[in-house]
Short mmCIF file of C-alpha atoms in Angstrom, two decimals:
data_model
loop_
_atom_site.label_atom_id
_atom_site.label_comp_id
_atom_site.label_asym_id
_atom_site.label_seq_id
_atom_site.Cartn_x
_atom_site.Cartn_y
_atom_site.Cartn_z
CA MET A 1 -69.20 45.54 -60.60
CA PRO A 2 -68.91 41.85 -59.74
CA ALA A 3 -65.63 41.09 -58.01
CA ARG A 4 -64.89 38.50 -60.70
CA ALA A 5 -64.95 41.20 -63.42
CA THR A 6 -61.30 42.01 -62.69
CA ASN A 7 -60.36 38.74 -60.97
CA GLY A 8 -59.66 40.78 -57.85
CA ALA A 9 -56.89 42.70 -59.61
CA VAL A 10 -58.39 46.14 -58.94
CA ASP A 11 -60.92 47.67 -56.56
CA VAL A 12 -62.02 50.57 -58.77
CA VAL A 13 -62.27 50.93 -62.54
CA LEU A 14 -62.42 54.43 -63.97
CA GLY A 15 -63.99 54.58 -67.42
CA ASP A 16 -63.30 57.66 -69.50
CA ARG A 17 -63.96 56.07 -72.90
CA HIS A 18 -60.21 55.89 -73.49
CA GLY A 19 -59.72 59.58 -72.84
CA THR A 20 -62.62 60.86 -74.92
CA SER A 21 -65.23 61.63 -72.24
CA CYS A 22 -63.11 63.65 -69.81
CA GLU A 23 -59.75 65.30 -69.57
CA ALA A 24 -56.86 63.07 -68.55
CA LEU A 25 -56.14 65.47 -65.70
CA LEU A 26 -59.48 64.62 -64.07
CA THR A 27 -59.02 60.87 -64.55
CA ARG A 28 -55.53 61.02 -63.01
CA HIS A 29 -56.83 63.11 -60.12
CA LEU A 30 -59.62 60.64 -59.39
CA ARG A 31 -57.12 57.80 -59.54
CA ARG A 32 -54.91 59.53 -56.94
CA LEU A 33 -57.90 60.19 -54.67
CA PHE A 34 -58.94 56.53 -54.72
CA GLU A 35 -55.38 55.32 -54.28
CA ALA A 36 -54.99 57.63 -51.28
CA GLN A 37 -57.78 55.56 -49.71
CA GLY A 38 -55.73 52.39 -50.18
CA LEU A 39 -57.69 51.19 -53.21
CA THR A 40 -56.21 49.80 -56.40
CA VAL A 41 -57.41 51.51 -59.56
CA GLY A 42 -57.66 50.39 -63.18
CA LEU A 43 -58.53 52.39 -66.26
CA ASN A 44 -61.09 51.45 -68.93
CA ARG A 45 -60.85 47.68 -68.41
CA PRO A 46 -63.22 45.93 -68.29
CA TYR A 47 -65.50 49.01 -68.32
CA ALA A 48 -64.55 51.97 -70.48
CA GLY A 49 -67.75 53.87 -69.90
CA GLY A 50 -71.15 53.41 -71.43
CA TYR A 51 -73.98 55.38 -72.88
CA ALA A 52 -73.89 58.20 -70.31
CA THR A 53 -70.18 58.89 -70.76
CA GLN A 54 -70.56 58.74 -74.53
CA ILE A 55 -73.48 61.18 -74.58
CA TRP A 56 -72.51 63.55 -71.77
CA GLY A 57 -68.71 63.47 -71.95
CA ARG A 58 -67.69 66.42 -74.08
CA PRO A 59 -64.52 67.78 -72.50
CA ASP A 60 -63.93 70.20 -75.38
CA GLU A 61 -67.20 71.87 -74.37
CA GLY A 62 -66.47 71.71 -70.63
CA PHE A 63 -68.58 68.62 -69.86
CA GLN A 64 -66.58 65.92 -68.09
CA ALA A 65 -67.95 62.38 -67.70
CA VAL A 66 -66.24 59.46 -66.03
CA GLN A 67 -67.73 56.12 -65.02
CA VAL A 68 -66.68 54.79 -61.62
CA GLU A 69 -67.06 51.04 -61.08
CA LEU A 70 -66.47 49.64 -57.61
CA SER A 71 -65.75 46.00 -56.98
CA ARG A 72 -68.64 44.51 -55.03
CA GLY A 73 -66.01 42.68 -53.00
CA LEU A 74 -65.34 45.97 -51.21
CA TYR A 75 -68.82 46.27 -49.75
CA TRP A 76 -70.94 43.25 -50.62
CA ASP A 77 -70.88 39.55 -49.77
CA GLU A 78 -71.98 38.12 -53.11
CA ALA A 79 -72.58 34.63 -51.69
CA ALA A 80 -74.80 35.85 -48.83
CA TRP A 81 -76.26 38.71 -50.89
CA ALA A 82 -75.76 41.10 -48.00
CA PRO A 83 -73.40 43.91 -46.99
CA SER A 84 -69.93 42.65 -46.10
CA PRO A 85 -67.77 43.68 -43.16
CA GLY A 86 -65.98 46.07 -45.56
CA TRP A 87 -69.15 48.11 -46.13
CA LYS A 88 -68.32 50.88 -43.64
CA ARG A 89 -64.73 51.24 -44.85
CA CYS A 90 -65.90 51.47 -48.47
CA ARG A 91 -68.56 54.04 -47.58
CA SER A 92 -66.00 56.14 -45.71
CA ALA A 93 -63.52 55.95 -48.58
CA LEU A 94 -66.17 57.05 -51.08
CA ARG A 95 -67.23 59.93 -48.87
CA ARG A 96 -63.64 61.13 -48.63
CA VAL A 97 -63.06 60.86 -52.38
CA ILE A 98 -66.26 62.78 -53.15
CA ALA A 99 -65.57 65.42 -50.51
CA GLU A 100 -62.02 65.98 -51.76
CA LEU A 101 -63.14 66.12 -55.38
CA CYS A 102 -65.83 68.68 -54.55
CA ALA A 103 -63.43 70.75 -52.45
CA ASP A 104 -60.92 70.75 -55.31
CA GLN A 105 -63.58 72.03 -57.72
CA ARG A 106 -64.37 74.99 -55.46
CA ALA A 107 -60.73 76.02 -55.13
#
């Protein structure tokens, strides 16, 4: 997402369609994983989730869908239209979040 979308207030926005596309437990867990990487996390503002979360998110049937929006300011120099110095840190943080989420699902 463009850095200006949140005026720099948050690094990550999790969109769960206001709790309708995934269980709150998953959203809270994702929030903790991102925060453990030193990132600030918002929920459903300005992006609550779009078509995919609406169609695929059916937690009552066991289908969880959450939209993850990352501020481009973490990894992209919008003025130069090129990766920023934060690119490697952002990539590492995402890898850790994904790895931990996957490990938690196997346990």
